[in-house]
mmCIF file of C-alpha atoms in Angstrom:
data_model
loop_
_atom_site.group_PDB
_atom_site.id
_atom_site.type_symbol
_atom_site.label_atom_id
_atom_site.label_comp_id
_atom_site.label_asym_id
_atom_site.label_seq_id
_atom_site.Cartn_x
_atom_site.Cartn_y
_atom_site.Cartn_z
ATOM 1 C CA MET J 1 -6.015 13.273 22.992
ATOM 2 C CA THR J 2 -5.617 13.559 19.248
ATOM 3 C CA ASP J 3 -3.502 15.579 17.173
ATOM 4 C CA HIS J 4 -4.433 16.249 13.967
ATOM 5 C CA ASP J 5 -1.505 18.508 12.026
ATOM 6 C CA PRO J 6 -0.789 17.186 8.805
ATOM 7 C CA ALA J 7 2.813 16.227 7.985
ATOM 8 C CA PRO J 8 4.849 18.910 6.931
ATOM 9 C CA SER J 9 5.685 19.917 3.411
ATOM 10 C CA GLY J 10 8.399 19.880 1.254
ATOM 11 C CA GLY J 11 11.933 17.657 2.055
ATOM 12 C CA PRO J 12 13.752 14.910 0.102
ATOM 13 C CA HIS J 13 11.677 11.475 -0.472
ATOM 14 C CA PRO J 14 13.317 9.034 2.077
ATOM 15 C CA GLU J 15 15.084 5.875 0.946
ATOM 16 C CA ALA J 16 13.658 3.049 0.566
ATOM 17 C CA MET J 17 13.432 0.943 3.889
ATOM 18 C CA THR J 18 16.360 -1.634 4.682
ATOM 19 C CA PRO J 19 17.298 -2.550 7.826
ATOM 20 C CA LYS J 20 20.525 -0.222 7.965
ATOM 21 C CA VAL J 21 18.491 2.925 6.816
ATOM 22 C CA ALA J 22 15.508 1.581 9.582
ATOM 23 C CA ALA J 23 18.360 1.464 12.319
ATOM 24 C CA ARG J 24 19.983 4.905 11.185
ATOM 25 C CA LEU J 25 16.612 6.609 11.352
ATOM 26 C CA LEU J 26 15.733 5.443 15.130
ATOM 27 C CA ALA J 27 19.251 5.866 16.271
ATOM 28 C CA ALA J 28 18.750 9.677 14.909
ATOM 29 C CA HIS J 29 15.676 10.177 16.629
ATOM 30 C CA GLY J 30 16.720 8.464 20.018
ATOM 31 C CA LEU J 31 13.916 5.522 19.223
ATOM 32 C CA ALA J 32 13.928 2.109 19.313
ATOM 33 C CA PRO J 33 10.990 -0.543 18.909
ATOM 34 C CA ARG J 34 9.082 -1.379 21.469
ATOM 35 C CA LYS J 35 8.520 -4.947 22.202
ATOM 36 C CA SER J 36 5.320 -3.993 24.530
ATOM 37 C CA ALA J 37 3.705 -1.825 21.587
ATOM 38 C CA GLY J 38 4.188 -4.889 18.943
ATOM 39 C CA GLN J 39 6.441 -2.757 17.052
ATOM 40 C CA ASN J 40 8.300 -4.720 14.355
ATOM 41 C CA PHE J 41 9.050 -2.871 11.573
ATOM 42 C CA VAL J 42 8.852 -4.012 7.561
ATOM 43 C CA VAL J 43 12.308 -3.642 6.198
ATOM 44 C CA ASP J 44 12.271 -5.027 3.137
ATOM 45 C CA PRO J 45 11.109 -3.149 0.118
ATOM 46 C CA ASN J 46 10.134 -6.324 -2.073
ATOM 47 C CA THR J 47 7.639 -7.136 0.490
ATOM 48 C CA VAL J 48 6.473 -3.712 0.340
ATOM 49 C CA ASP J 49 5.782 -3.620 -3.025
ATOM 50 C CA ARG J 50 4.164 -7.033 -3.071
ATOM 51 C CA ILE J 51 1.672 -5.839 -0.323
ATOM 52 C CA VAL J 52 0.851 -2.511 -1.849
ATOM 53 C CA ASP J 53 0.217 -4.311 -5.259
ATOM 54 C CA ASP J 54 -1.908 -6.699 -3.410
ATOM 55 C CA SER J 55 -4.110 -4.277 -1.522
ATOM 56 C CA GLY J 56 -5.234 -3.165 -4.795
ATOM 57 C CA VAL J 57 -5.349 0.551 -3.871
ATOM 58 C CA GLY J 58 -5.990 2.890 -6.627
ATOM 59 C CA ALA J 59 -5.704 6.853 -7.543
ATOM 60 C CA ASP J 60 -9.412 7.072 -6.395
ATOM 61 C CA ASP J 61 -8.609 5.429 -3.037
ATOM 62 C CA ASP J 62 -8.947 6.849 0.419
ATOM 63 C CA VAL J 63 -6.607 4.718 2.490
ATOM 64 C CA LEU J 64 -6.491 4.174 6.430
ATOM 65 C CA GLU J 65 -2.966 2.965 7.726
ATOM 66 C CA ILE J 66 -2.750 2.002 11.732
ATOM 67 C CA GLY J 67 0.687 2.267 12.928
ATOM 68 C CA PRO J 68 3.182 3.927 10.177
ATOM 69 C CA GLY J 69 6.020 3.648 12.203
ATOM 70 C CA LEU J 70 8.489 4.485 9.538
ATOM 71 C CA CYS J 71 6.321 4.978 7.030
ATOM 72 C CA SER J 72 7.592 2.219 5.018
ATOM 73 C CA LEU J 73 4.012 1.158 3.514
ATOM 74 C CA THR J 74 2.868 4.757 4.231
ATOM 75 C CA LEU J 75 4.742 6.080 1.405
ATOM 76 C CA PRO J 76 4.328 3.161 -1.665
ATOM 77 C CA LEU J 77 0.536 3.655 -0.893
ATOM 78 C CA ALA J 78 0.548 7.344 -1.138
ATOM 79 C CA ALA J 79 1.990 7.062 -4.564
ATOM 80 C CA ARG J 80 -0.765 5.273 -5.175
ATOM 81 C CA ALA J 81 -3.815 6.167 -3.537
ATOM 82 C CA ARG J 82 -5.783 9.598 -3.724
ATOM 83 C CA SER J 83 -4.712 10.069 0.264
ATOM 84 C CA VAL J 84 -3.486 8.096 3.358
ATOM 85 C CA ILE J 85 -4.528 9.029 6.455
ATOM 86 C CA ALA J 86 -2.298 7.415 8.914
ATOM 87 C CA ILE J 87 -2.520 7.172 12.903
ATOM 88 C CA GLU J 88 0.366 6.540 15.392
ATOM 89 C CA ILE J 89 0.388 6.434 19.013
ATOM 90 C CA ASP J 90 3.577 6.861 19.941
ATOM 91 C CA ALA J 91 5.177 10.293 19.832
ATOM 92 C CA GLY J 92 8.321 9.683 18.804
ATOM 93 C CA LEU J 93 6.856 7.803 15.389
ATOM 94 C CA ALA J 94 4.504 9.856 14.740
ATOM 95 C CA LYS J 95 7.131 12.716 14.636
ATOM 96 C CA VAL J 96 9.411 10.805 12.124
ATOM 97 C CA ALA J 97 6.295 9.770 10.159
ATOM 98 C CA ARG J 98 5.911 13.646 9.806
ATOM 99 C CA SER J 99 9.377 14.033 8.673
ATOM 100 C CA LEU J 100 9.311 11.194 6.265
ATOM 101 C CA ALA J 101 5.925 11.593 4.318
ATOM 102 C CA GLY J 102 5.870 15.358 4.357
ATOM 103 C CA ALA J 103 7.107 15.276 0.714
ATOM 104 C CA ALA J 104 3.836 12.956 -0.611
ATOM 105 C CA GLY J 105 1.398 16.035 -0.297
ATOM 106 C CA ASN J 106 -1.145 13.273 0.178
ATOM 107 C CA VAL J 107 -0.389 11.897 3.944
ATOM 108 C CA GLU J 108 -1.665 13.403 7.018
ATOM 109 C CA VAL J 109 -0.462 11.532 10.092
ATOM 110 C CA LEU J 110 -2.579 11.626 13.391
ATOM 111 C CA HIS J 111 -0.579 11.034 16.659
ATOM 112 C CA ALA J 112 -3.268 9.333 18.538
ATOM 113 C CA ASP J 113 -4.675 6.019 20.061
ATOM 114 C CA ALA J 114 -6.442 4.680 16.866
ATOM 115 C CA MET J 115 -8.831 2.545 19.625
ATOM 116 C CA GLN J 116 -9.783 6.207 20.564
ATOM 117 C CA VAL J 117 -10.285 7.741 17.466
ATOM 118 C CA ASP J 118 -14.109 8.233 15.710
ATOM 119 C CA LEU J 119 -13.346 6.526 12.392
ATOM 120 C CA ASP J 120 -16.516 7.683 10.944
ATOM 121 C CA ALA J 121 -15.473 11.376 11.648
ATOM 122 C CA THR J 122 -11.986 11.112 10.679
ATOM 123 C CA VAL J 123 -11.968 9.003 7.364
ATOM 124 C CA PRO J 124 -14.086 9.359 4.033
ATOM 125 C CA ALA J 125 -16.941 7.200 3.072
ATOM 126 C CA GLY J 126 -15.537 4.195 1.236
ATOM 127 C CA THR J 127 -12.158 4.041 3.084
ATOM 128 C CA ARG J 128 -9.587 0.992 2.751
ATOM 129 C CA LEU J 129 -7.478 -0.145 5.628
ATOM 130 C CA VAL J 130 -4.011 -1.315 4.543
ATOM 131 C CA ALA J 131 -1.643 -1.862 7.490
ATOM 132 C CA ASN J 132 0.788 -3.494 9.636
ATOM 133 C CA LEU J 133 -1.459 -3.611 12.762
ATOM 134 C CA PRO J 134 0.396 -3.868 16.088
ATOM 135 C CA TYR J 135 0.622 -7.361 16.771
ATOM 136 C CA ASN J 136 -0.549 -7.322 20.420
ATOM 137 C CA VAL J 137 -3.836 -5.219 19.646
ATOM 138 C CA ALA J 138 -4.588 -6.677 16.227
ATOM 139 C CA THR J 139 -8.007 -8.048 17.227
ATOM 140 C CA PRO J 140 -9.316 -5.209 18.875
ATOM 141 C CA LEU J 141 -8.258 -2.788 16.322
ATOM 142 C CA LEU J 142 -9.947 -4.640 13.590
ATOM 143 C CA MET J 143 -13.497 -4.932 15.389
ATOM 144 C CA HIS J 144 -13.039 -1.290 16.212
ATOM 145 C CA VAL J 145 -12.433 -0.119 12.500
ATOM 146 C CA LEU J 146 -15.371 -2.791 11.374
ATOM 147 C CA SER J 147 -17.582 -0.472 13.625
ATOM 148 C CA SER J 148 -17.259 2.162 11.396
ATOM 149 C CA ASP J 149 -19.279 2.550 8.322
ATOM 150 C CA HIS J 150 -16.768 4.516 6.492
ATOM 151 C CA VAL J 151 -14.458 1.817 6.243
ATOM 152 C CA HIS J 152 -14.976 -0.603 2.964
ATOM 153 C CA ASP J 153 -12.333 -3.165 3.437
ATOM 154 C CA ALA J 154 -9.455 -4.405 5.218
ATOM 155 C CA TYR J 155 -5.849 -5.700 3.813
ATOM 156 C CA VAL J 156 -3.644 -6.145 6.880
ATOM 157 C CA MET J 157 -0.844 -7.921 8.203
ATOM 158 C CA VAL J 158 -0.775 -10.021 11.545
ATOM 159 C CA GLN J 159 0.851 -12.854 13.664
ATOM 160 C CA ARG J 160 -0.241 -16.038 11.983
ATOM 161 C CA GLU J 161 -2.397 -17.690 14.658
ATOM 162 C CA VAL J 162 -4.710 -14.022 14.818
ATOM 163 C CA GLY J 163 -5.261 -14.251 11.158
ATOM 164 C CA GLU J 164 -6.397 -18.082 11.662
ATOM 165 C CA ARG J 165 -8.904 -17.473 14.045
ATOM 166 C CA TRP J 166 -10.314 -14.267 12.192
ATOM 167 C CA ALA J 167 -10.772 -16.404 9.012
ATOM 168 C CA ALA J 168 -11.829 -19.638 10.599
ATOM 169 C CA VAL J 169 -15.124 -21.452 10.144
ATOM 170 C CA PRO J 170 -17.206 -24.171 12.068
ATOM 171 C CA GLY J 171 -14.696 -27.433 12.137
ATOM 172 C CA ASP J 172 -11.645 -25.570 12.285
ATOM 173 C CA SER J 173 -9.575 -25.617 15.358
ATOM 174 C CA SER J 174 -9.211 -22.080 15.410
ATOM 175 C CA TYR J 175 -12.895 -21.239 15.273
ATOM 176 C CA GLY J 176 -14.066 -18.982 18.129
ATOM 177 C CA ALA J 177 -15.928 -16.167 19.206
ATOM 178 C CA VAL J 178 -13.746 -13.623 17.335
ATOM 179 C CA SER J 179 -13.845 -15.692 13.839
ATOM 180 C CA VAL J 180 -18.094 -15.079 14.513
ATOM 181 C CA LYS J 181 -17.484 -11.358 14.881
ATOM 182 C CA VAL J 182 -15.410 -11.044 12.473
ATOM 183 C CA ALA J 183 -17.812 -12.992 10.157
ATOM 184 C CA LEU J 184 -21.087 -10.836 11.012
ATOM 185 C CA ALA J 185 -18.792 -7.759 9.328
ATOM 186 C CA GLY J 186 -17.806 -9.775 6.151
ATOM 187 C CA VAL J 187 -15.503 -12.637 4.923
ATOM 188 C CA ALA J 188 -11.627 -12.427 6.140
ATOM 189 C CA THR J 189 -9.384 -14.714 4.269
ATOM 190 C CA LEU J 190 -5.322 -15.736 4.710
ATOM 191 C CA GLU J 191 -3.684 -14.635 1.536
ATOM 192 C CA ARG J 192 0.019 -14.600 2.210
ATOM 193 C CA THR J 193 2.592 -15.569 4.476
ATOM 194 C CA ILE J 194 5.285 -12.849 5.334
ATOM 195 C CA ALA J 195 8.622 -14.142 6.116
ATOM 196 C CA ARG J 196 9.819 -12.907 9.641
ATOM 197 C CA ALA J 197 13.461 -12.053 8.061
ATOM 198 C CA VAL J 198 11.456 -8.799 6.491
ATOM 199 C CA PHE J 199 10.894 -7.572 9.959
ATOM 200 C CA LEU J 200 13.186 -5.105 12.225
ATOM 201 C CA PRO J 201 13.482 -6.493 14.830
ATOM 202 C CA VAL J 202 12.884 -10.198 13.696
ATOM 203 C CA PRO J 203 9.843 -11.086 15.922
ATOM 204 C CA ASN J 204 9.607 -14.955 17.002
ATOM 205 C CA VAL J 205 6.129 -15.158 15.481
ATOM 206 C CA ASP J 206 4.876 -15.896 11.721
ATOM 207 C CA SER J 207 2.773 -13.408 10.111
ATOM 208 C CA VAL J 208 -0.209 -13.547 7.449
ATOM 209 C CA MET J 209 -1.906 -10.943 5.139
ATOM 210 C CA VAL J 210 -5.553 -11.356 5.840
ATOM 211 C CA ARG J 211 -8.021 -9.288 3.936
ATOM 212 C CA VAL J 212 -11.496 -8.922 5.233
ATOM 213 C CA VAL J 213 -14.098 -7.504 2.703
ATOM 214 C CA ARG J 214 -17.552 -6.778 3.814
ATOM 215 C CA HIS J 215 -20.853 -7.957 3.687
ATOM 216 C CA PRO J 216 -22.890 -5.662 1.935
ATOM 217 C CA ASP J 217 -25.727 -6.468 3.806
ATOM 218 C CA ALA J 218 -23.896 -7.034 7.035
ATOM 219 C CA PRO J 219 -26.032 -5.886 10.246
ATOM 220 C CA SER J 220 -25.473 -2.652 11.577
ATOM 221 C CA ALA J 221 -22.785 -2.113 14.114
ATOM 222 C CA ASP J 222 -25.283 -1.885 16.843
ATOM 223 C CA GLU J 223 -27.220 -5.073 16.151
ATOM 224 C CA ARG J 224 -23.343 -6.865 15.481
ATOM 225 C CA ALA J 225 -22.794 -5.598 18.973
ATOM 226 C CA ARG J 226 -25.763 -7.129 20.322
ATOM 227 C CA ILE J 227 -25.466 -10.420 18.611
ATOM 228 C CA ALA J 228 -21.473 -10.426 19.808
ATOM 229 C CA ALA J 229 -22.929 -10.205 23.704
ATOM 230 C CA VAL J 230 -24.704 -13.628 22.980
ATOM 231 C CA VAL J 231 -21.140 -15.252 20.911
ATOM 232 C CA ASP J 232 -19.254 -14.102 23.936
ATOM 233 C CA ALA J 233 -21.494 -15.997 26.293
ATOM 234 C CA ALA J 234 -21.757 -19.112 23.891
ATOM 235 C CA PHE J 235 -17.930 -19.373 24.054
ATOM 236 C CA ALA J 236 -17.510 -18.518 27.537
ATOM 237 C CA GLN J 237 -16.528 -22.139 28.648
ATOM 238 C CA ARG J 238 -15.502 -23.793 25.252
ATOM 239 C CA ARG J 239 -16.069 -27.300 27.113
ATOM 240 C CA LYS J 240 -19.144 -26.631 28.189
ATOM 241 C CA THR J 241 -22.689 -27.075 26.231
ATOM 242 C CA LEU J 242 -24.742 -23.984 24.758
ATOM 243 C CA ARG J 243 -27.313 -24.925 27.447
ATOM 244 C CA ASN J 244 -24.857 -24.665 30.487
ATOM 245 C CA ASN J 245 -23.141 -21.916 29.064
ATOM 246 C CA LEU J 246 -26.380 -20.116 28.110
ATOM 247 C CA ARG J 247 -28.017 -20.530 31.308
ATOM 248 C CA ARG J 248 -25.160 -18.853 33.174
ATOM 249 C CA ALA J 249 -25.794 -15.699 31.183
ATOM 250 C CA PHE J 250 -29.435 -15.104 30.353
ATOM 251 C CA GLY J 251 -31.121 -17.901 33.080
ATOM 252 C CA ASP J 252 -33.792 -20.794 31.833
ATOM 253 C CA ASP J 253 -34.502 -18.117 28.570
ATOM 254 C CA GLY J 254 -31.277 -19.450 27.347
ATOM 255 C CA GLU J 255 -32.923 -22.883 26.868
ATOM 256 C CA GLY J 256 -35.882 -21.531 25.497
ATOM 257 C CA ALA J 257 -34.454 -19.597 22.781
ATOM 258 C CA LEU J 258 -32.051 -22.766 21.946
ATOM 259 C CA ALA J 259 -35.087 -24.387 21.555
ATOM 260 C CA ALA J 260 -36.933 -21.334 19.046
ATOM 261 C CA ALA J 261 -33.676 -21.308 17.534
ATOM 262 C CA GLY J 262 -33.849 -24.551 16.500
ATOM 263 C CA ILE J 263 -30.314 -25.329 18.142
ATOM 264 C CA ASP J 264 -29.364 -28.422 20.151
ATOM 265 C CA PRO J 265 -28.864 -27.745 23.847
ATOM 266 C CA GLY J 266 -26.324 -30.240 24.103
ATOM 267 C CA ALA J 267 -23.950 -28.558 21.372
ATOM 268 C CA ARG J 268 -20.817 -26.411 21.715
ATOM 269 C CA ALA J 269 -20.775 -22.782 20.327
ATOM 270 C CA GLU J 270 -17.772 -23.949 17.780
ATOM 271 C CA THR J 271 -20.169 -26.103 15.808
ATOM 272 C CA LEU J 272 -22.674 -23.273 15.329
ATOM 273 C CA ASP J 273 -22.537 -20.832 12.084
ATOM 274 C CA VAL J 274 -22.806 -16.932 12.025
ATOM 275 C CA ALA J 275 -26.930 -17.629 10.935
ATOM 276 C CA ALA J 276 -27.575 -19.986 14.153
ATOM 277 C CA PHE J 277 -25.915 -17.281 16.193
ATOM 278 C CA VAL J 278 -27.922 -14.703 14.466
ATOM 279 C CA ARG J 279 -30.910 -16.979 15.114
ATOM 280 C CA LEU J 280 -30.306 -17.516 18.767
ATOM 281 C CA ALA J 281 -29.555 -13.704 19.195
ATOM 282 C CA ASP J 282 -33.213 -13.046 17.744
ATOM 283 C CA ALA J 283 -34.558 -15.645 20.013
ATOM 284 C CA LEU J 284 -32.883 -13.608 23.164
ATOM 285 C CA GLY J 285 -34.245 -10.652 21.823
ATOM 286 C CA HIS J 286 -30.667 -9.791 21.131
ATOM 287 C CA GLY J 287 -30.645 -9.102 16.978
#
């Protein structure tokens, strides 16, 4: 269920988000960060300012934020952008976010699971995603966002290992199925390391900012989904050859498709670039 109530109007602009302010807000609302939900709040105003500056958001931009939490990023974005739609799955935090964002006038807080939101029906075309994504579901969230034609690009904070997988290319140790799926839609680059100390609570993982810029001629979402099915089959067992993995998924058609696509059947999936996977999917009738 999605709750589309806008943030209430009026009220003072909240203080800059520091550890003391965050702790006070959470205590006042009877809340605490939930590790199971990947909740780590950014509580360093200087870090927030750098993220907003680096995002490139301007007065003509509509912004999507997933996981606004205590609005440490929401409000600085709202000060730059035309509008911000912030989606918060936690009912308690959604209530806090509405209270904090009320004075901004251009922020709408949705209490919803972002994975269940039809983004094409929710955000304007050309929307930019800027967010500290919940770390436990960052990759599914990015895939969901990239399936929307209305989201133009993304600048998001994630766990370092996740960001490295998104941005990996053939030859990198992190290169895998997710790398190919992201590359089908756009180009991912690691742009900034975020210190652990700027979070409440302090996480036990390193964090990075990742920018994903869509290809202007990217395949449609349906085409990417069909190619992704081939990618998943090819990476099903990383130590096995493409011949063996594709035979398990597609029978004898797999080896024939490899030959038609000009791909060595004895190679492994991590040696193939995006163009090779597209050829392979085309040969299998999945592109």
